[in-house]
Coordinates of C-alpha atoms and ligand atoms in Angstrom, one line a residue:
M56 CA -40.9 93.3 -14.4
E57 CA -40.4 96.7 -13.0
I58 CA -37.2 98.0 -11.4
Q59 CA -38.7 98.1 -7.9
L60 CA -39.7 94.4 -8.3
W61 CA -36.2 93.4 -9.2
K62 CA -34.9 95.0 -6.0
E63 CA -37.5 93.2 -4.0
L64 CA -36.6 89.9 -5.7
L65 CA -32.8 90.4 -5.2
D66 CA -32.9 91.6 -1.6
P67 CA -33.2 88.2 0.0
Y68 CA -30.4 86.8 -2.2
E69 CA -28.1 89.7 -1.2
Q70 CA -28.9 88.9 2.4
A71 CA -28.2 85.2 1.8
V72 CA -24.8 86.0 0.2
S73 CA -23.8 88.2 3.1
E74 CA -24.9 85.5 5.7
L75 CA -23.2 82.6 3.8
L76 CA -20.0 84.6 3.4
T77 CA -19.9 85.2 7.2
K78 CA -20.6 81.6 7.9
F79 CA -17.9 80.1 5.7
R80 CA -15.4 82.7 6.9
N81 CA -16.2 81.6 10.4
V82 CA -15.5 78.0 9.5
K83 CA -12.0 79.1 8.4
E84 CA -11.5 81.2 11.6
E85 CA -12.7 78.4 13.8
H86 CA -10.1 76.0 12.3
E87 CA -7.3 78.6 12.8
K88 CA -8.3 79.3 16.4
R89 CA -8.1 75.6 17.2
N90 CA -4.8 75.2 15.4
L91 CA -6.4 73.0 12.7
Y92 CA -5.8 73.0 9.0
S93 CA -8.6 74.8 7.2
P94 CA -9.9 73.2 4.0
I95 CA -11.2 76.6 3.2
E96 CA -8.6 79.0 1.9
S97 CA -10.9 81.9 1.0
V98 CA -14.5 82.7 0.3
S99 CA -16.1 85.3 -2.0
G100 CA -19.7 85.9 -3.1
R101 CA -21.9 87.9 -5.4
T102 CA -25.5 88.4 -6.3
K103 CA -26.1 87.9 -10.0
T104 CA -26.7 91.1 -11.9
V105 CA -30.0 91.8 -13.5
A106 CA -28.3 91.8 -16.9
S107 CA -26.8 88.4 -16.3
I108 CA -30.1 87.0 -15.0
L109 CA -31.9 88.4 -18.1
E110 CA -29.2 86.9 -20.4
K111 CA -29.6 83.5 -18.8
M112 CA -33.5 83.7 -19.0
Q113 CA -33.3 84.5 -22.7
R114 CA -30.7 81.9 -23.5
K115 CA -32.6 79.2 -21.7
N116 CA -36.1 80.4 -22.4
I117 CA -37.0 80.7 -18.8
P118 CA -40.3 82.6 -18.1
F119 CA -40.5 85.1 -15.2
E120 CA -42.8 82.8 -13.2
S121 CA -40.1 80.2 -12.9
L122 CA -37.1 82.5 -12.6
E123 CA -36.4 81.7 -8.9
E124 CA -36.8 78.0 -9.5
E125 CA -34.7 77.8 -12.7
V126 CA -32.0 80.4 -12.2
E127 CA -30.2 78.6 -9.4
D128 CA -27.2 80.9 -9.1
I129 CA -28.8 84.3 -8.3
A130 CA -26.9 83.9 -5.0
G131 CA -23.4 82.7 -5.6
I132 CA -20.7 81.7 -3.2
R133 CA -17.2 80.7 -4.3
I134 CA -15.0 78.6 -1.9
I135 CA -11.4 78.4 -2.7
C136 CA -9.3 75.5 -1.4
Q137 CA -5.6 74.9 -1.5
F138 CA -5.7 71.2 -2.5
Q139 CA -8.1 69.2 -4.5
E140 CA -8.7 66.8 -1.6
D141 CA -10.1 69.8 0.4
I142 CA -13.0 70.2 -2.1
D143 CA -14.5 66.9 -1.0
T144 CA -14.0 67.8 2.7
V145 CA -15.8 71.1 2.2
S146 CA -18.6 69.4 0.3
Q147 CA -19.1 66.9 3.1
M148 CA -19.0 69.6 5.7
I149 CA -21.8 71.5 3.8
G150 CA -23.8 68.3 3.6
K151 CA -23.7 68.0 7.4
R152 CA -24.8 71.5 8.2
S153 CA -28.3 72.1 9.6
D154 CA -28.7 75.6 8.1
M155 CA -28.5 74.5 4.4
E156 CA -29.6 71.5 2.4
I157 CA -27.9 70.3 -0.7
R158 CA -30.5 70.2 -3.5
S159 CA -28.2 69.0 -6.3
R160 CA -24.5 68.8 -7.3
K161 CA -22.7 69.3 -10.6
D162 CA -19.3 67.6 -10.5
Y163 CA -17.2 69.3 -13.1
L164 CA -14.1 67.7 -11.5
T165 CA -14.8 64.1 -12.7
N166 CA -16.8 65.5 -15.7
Q167 CA -14.7 68.4 -16.8
K168 CA -16.6 70.8 -19.1
K169 CA -15.7 70.9 -22.8
S170 CA -14.1 74.3 -22.2
G171 CA -11.6 72.7 -19.7
Y172 CA -13.6 74.2 -16.7
R173 CA -13.2 72.3 -13.4
S174 CA -15.0 72.9 -10.2
L175 CA -17.6 71.3 -7.9
H176 CA -21.0 73.1 -7.8
L177 CA -23.5 72.6 -5.1
I178 CA -27.0 74.0 -5.3
V179 CA -28.3 74.4 -1.7
W180 CA -31.5 75.5 -0.1
Y181 CA -31.0 78.2 2.4
T182 CA -33.6 80.1 4.4
V183 CA -33.3 83.8 5.1
E184 CA -35.4 85.6 7.7
T185 CA -37.0 88.7 6.1
L186 CA -39.5 91.3 7.3
N187 CA -42.1 89.3 5.5
G188 CA -41.1 86.1 7.3
P189 CA -38.7 83.2 6.3
K190 CA -37.9 82.8 2.6
R191 CA -36.3 79.6 1.3
I192 CA -34.0 80.3 -1.7
Q193 CA -31.4 78.5 -3.8
A194 CA -27.7 79.4 -3.7
E195 CA -24.9 78.1 -5.9
I196 CA -21.7 77.2 -4.0
Q197 CA -18.7 76.7 -6.3
I198 CA -15.8 74.9 -4.7
R199 CA -12.5 74.8 -6.5
T200 CA -8.7 75.0 -5.9
M201 CA -6.7 78.1 -6.2
A202 CA -5.2 76.7 -9.5
M203 CA -8.7 75.9 -10.9
N204 CA -9.8 79.4 -9.9
F205 CA -6.9 81.0 -11.7
W206 CA -7.8 79.2 -14.9
A207 CA -11.6 79.9 -14.6
T208 CA -11.1 83.6 -13.9
T209 CA -8.8 84.0 -16.9
E210 CA -11.0 82.0 -19.2
H211 CA -14.1 84.0 -18.0
S212 CA -12.3 87.3 -19.0
L213 CA -11.6 85.8 -22.5
Q214 CA -15.3 84.7 -22.8
Y215 CA -16.2 88.3 -22.1
K216 CA -13.7 89.6 -24.6
Y217 CA -14.8 87.3 -27.4
K218 CA -18.5 87.5 -26.3
G219 CA -18.6 83.8 -25.7
D220 CA -17.1 82.9 -29.0
I221 CA -13.5 82.2 -28.2
P222 CA -11.4 81.5 -31.4
E223 CA -10.2 77.9 -31.9
H224 CA -6.5 78.7 -31.4
V225 CA -7.2 80.4 -28.1
R226 CA -9.5 77.5 -27.0
E227 CA -6.7 75.0 -27.7
K228 CA -4.3 77.0 -25.5
L229 CA -6.9 77.2 -22.8
M230 CA -7.4 73.4 -23.0
R231 CA -3.6 72.9 -22.6
A232 CA -3.5 75.3 -19.7
S233 CA -6.4 73.4 -18.1
D234 CA -4.5 70.1 -18.4
A235 CA -1.5 71.8 -16.8
I236 CA -3.6 73.0 -13.9
E237 CA -4.8 69.5 -13.4
M238 CA -1.2 68.3 -13.2
L239 CA -0.3 71.1 -10.9
D240 CA -3.1 70.2 -8.5
E241 CA -1.9 66.6 -8.6
E242 CA 1.7 67.5 -7.9
M243 CA 0.6 69.8 -5.0
S244 CA -1.3 66.9 -3.5
L245 CA 2.0 65.0 -3.2
V246 CA 3.4 67.6 -0.8
R247 CA 0.0 68.3 0.8
S248 CA 0.8 66.8 4.2
E249 CA 4.2 68.6 4.4
I250 CA 2.5 71.9 3.6
M251 CA -0.3 71.3 6.0
D252 CA 2.2 70.5 8.8
A253 CA 4.1 73.8 8.1
Q254 CA 0.9 75.8 8.0
I255 CA -0.4 74.3 11.3
D256 CA 3.0 75.0 13.0
S257 CA 2.8 78.6 11.8
Q258 CA -0.8 78.9 13.1
I259 CA 0.3 77.4 16.5
E260 CA 3.1 79.9 16.7
T261 CA 0.7 82.8 15.9
N262 CA -1.7 81.7 18.6
L263 CA 1.0 81.1 21.1
V264 CA 2.5 84.6 20.6
K265 CA -0.9 86.1 20.9
D266 CA -1.5 84.3 24.2
I267 CA 2.0 85.0 25.5
L268 CA 1.6 88.7 24.9
R269 CA -1.8 88.8 26.6
C270 CA -0.3 87.0 29.6
I271 CA 2.7 89.4 29.8
E272 CA 0.3 92.4 29.6
N273 CA -1.8 91.0 32.5
L274 CA 1.3 90.3 34.5
Y275 CA 2.5 93.9 33.9
R276 CA -0.7 95.2 35.5
L277 CA -0.4 92.9 38.5
D278 CA 3.3 92.2 39.2
N279 CA 6.7 93.6 39.7
K280 CA 7.3 95.5 36.5
R281 CA 11.0 94.9 36.4
E282 CA 10.4 91.1 36.6
V283 CA 7.9 91.3 33.8
V284 CA 10.3 93.2 31.6
K285 CA 12.8 90.4 32.1
I286 CA 10.1 87.9 31.1
Q287 CA 9.3 89.9 28.0
N288 CA 13.0 90.0 27.0
E289 CA 13.2 86.3 27.5
F290 CA 10.2 85.9 25.2
Y291 CA 11.9 88.0 22.5
R292 CA 15.0 85.9 22.8
I293 CA 13.1 82.6 22.4
F294 CA 11.0 84.0 19.6
S295 CA 14.1 84.9 17.7
T296 CA 15.3 81.3 17.8
H297 CA 12.3 80.1 15.8
N298 CA 12.1 77.0 17.9
L299 CA 8.4 76.1 18.4
E300 CA 9.1 73.6 21.1
E301 CA 10.9 76.2 23.2
L302 CA 8.1 78.7 22.6
K303 CA 5.6 76.0 23.8
R304 CA 7.7 75.4 26.9
F305 CA 7.9 79.1 27.6
H306 CA 4.1 79.5 27.2
R307 CA 3.5 76.7 29.7
Q308 CA 5.9 78.3 32.3
L309 CA 4.3 81.6 31.8
A310 CA 0.9 80.2 32.3
I311 CA 2.1 78.8 35.7
I312 CA 3.6 82.2 36.7
A313 CA 0.3 84.0 35.6
E314 CA -1.8 81.6 37.6
G315 CA 0.4 82.2 40.7
S316 CA 0.2 85.9 40.2
R317 CA -3.6 85.8 39.8
A318 CA -4.0 83.7 43.0
Q319 CA -1.8 86.1 44.9
S320 CA -3.8 89.1 43.7
V321 CA -7.0 87.4 44.7
D322 CA -5.6 86.6 48.2
S323 CA -4.3 90.2 48.7
G324 CA -7.7 91.4 47.6
K325 CA -9.3 89.4 50.5
D326 CA -7.1 91.1 53.1
Ligands
LIG230 P1 -21.0 84.5 -13.3 O1 -21.9 85.0 -12.2 O2 -20.4 85.5 -14.1 O3 -20.0 83.5 -12.8 P2 -24.9 78.2 -17.7 O4 -23.5 77.6 -17.5 O5 -25.0 79.6 -17.1 O6 -25.4 78.0 -19.0 P3 -25.9 76.4 -15.6 O7 -26.0 75.0 -16.1 O8 -27.0 76.8 -14.7 O9 -25.9 77.4 -16.8 O10 -24.6 76.6 -14.9 P4 -23.3 75.9 -14.6 O11 -22.6 75.7 -15.9 O12 -23.4 74.7 -13.7 O13 -22.5 77.0 -13.8 C1 -22.6 78.3 -14.1 C2 -21.5 79.1 -13.5 O14 -20.3 78.2 -13.5 C3 -21.0 80.2 -14.4 O15 -21.7 81.3 -14.0 C4 -19.6 80.3 -14.1 O16 -19.3 81.0 -12.9 C5 -19.2 78.9 -13.9 N1 -18.8 78.2 -15.2 C6 -19.5 77.2 -15.8 N2 -18.8 76.9 -16.9 C7 -17.8 77.7 -17.0 C8 -16.7 77.7 -18.0 O17 -16.6 77.0 -19.0 N3 -15.7 78.7 -17.7 C9 -15.8 79.5 -16.7 N4 -14.8 80.4 -16.5 N5 -16.8 79.4 -15.8 C10 -17.7 78.5 -15.9 P5 -22.0 82.5 -15.1 O18 -23.4 82.3 -15.5 O19 -21.0 82.6 -16.1 O20 -22.1 83.8 -14.2

């Protein structure tokens, strides 16, 4: 295959990775805007390099004609979750989407790999719109916790260092580390609801502050500036108490003031 053809082949996969990244990041943002806990902590993606595709084709005896069918991870997305319970939530969410279809799943959580690798892999069908029309391609979505990701990233570097032939004594240490990671994920699950509550409160506070400041800015344009400075000082005072309930109350009061001020300015505009 010529260089030009590799580019043609990989372009739709690059497009798919870019679109999928945006879509999954939007899922996280949507949760945050609605003060909901996001099962997605972060997302990354990559298109497999030609060297890596060639290596896999040689290792698995894959002919060029079936490259796109058999190399399922040319487009790869990695979704990182905080807790192991979130992996299932994300997987179900993907299953319900209309813009991708799960073709197969490899559950390396219940069936941990011999290396100690743990993760859930979904192979999905995804359609990209290209200048030549729609193209349906496969993408691999790896879903794992932050702890699992730490292990996999480190082990991947060692595989590179030892060219896939990790010495037995290092392998043993990696296995022990993998067991420790599993225990860590289980321990973290025990405090999941507390951590989720704390994170939701922090998100509510962030969104309230954003809204309050927008309100104050609008009032500043419409109202008696000295009064608005007083309101702002009151906001700073309440913010410094770290009392979320107080902040919510202040937000409600401010919304009423803002509404009154808006009504007044509409009325005076009529005169
Ligand atoms: P990359 O892009 O560097 O991550 P293969 O594992 O390649 O023989 P298969 O069956 O198609 O073939 O894939 P599998 O095992 O379901 O998943 C392949 C990808 O999962 C790998 O991509 C890794 O990202 C990850 N993975 C699978 N097993 C391990 C493991 O033991 N350790 C680590 N760290 N990651 C693993 P590539 O091909 O390595 O490419």
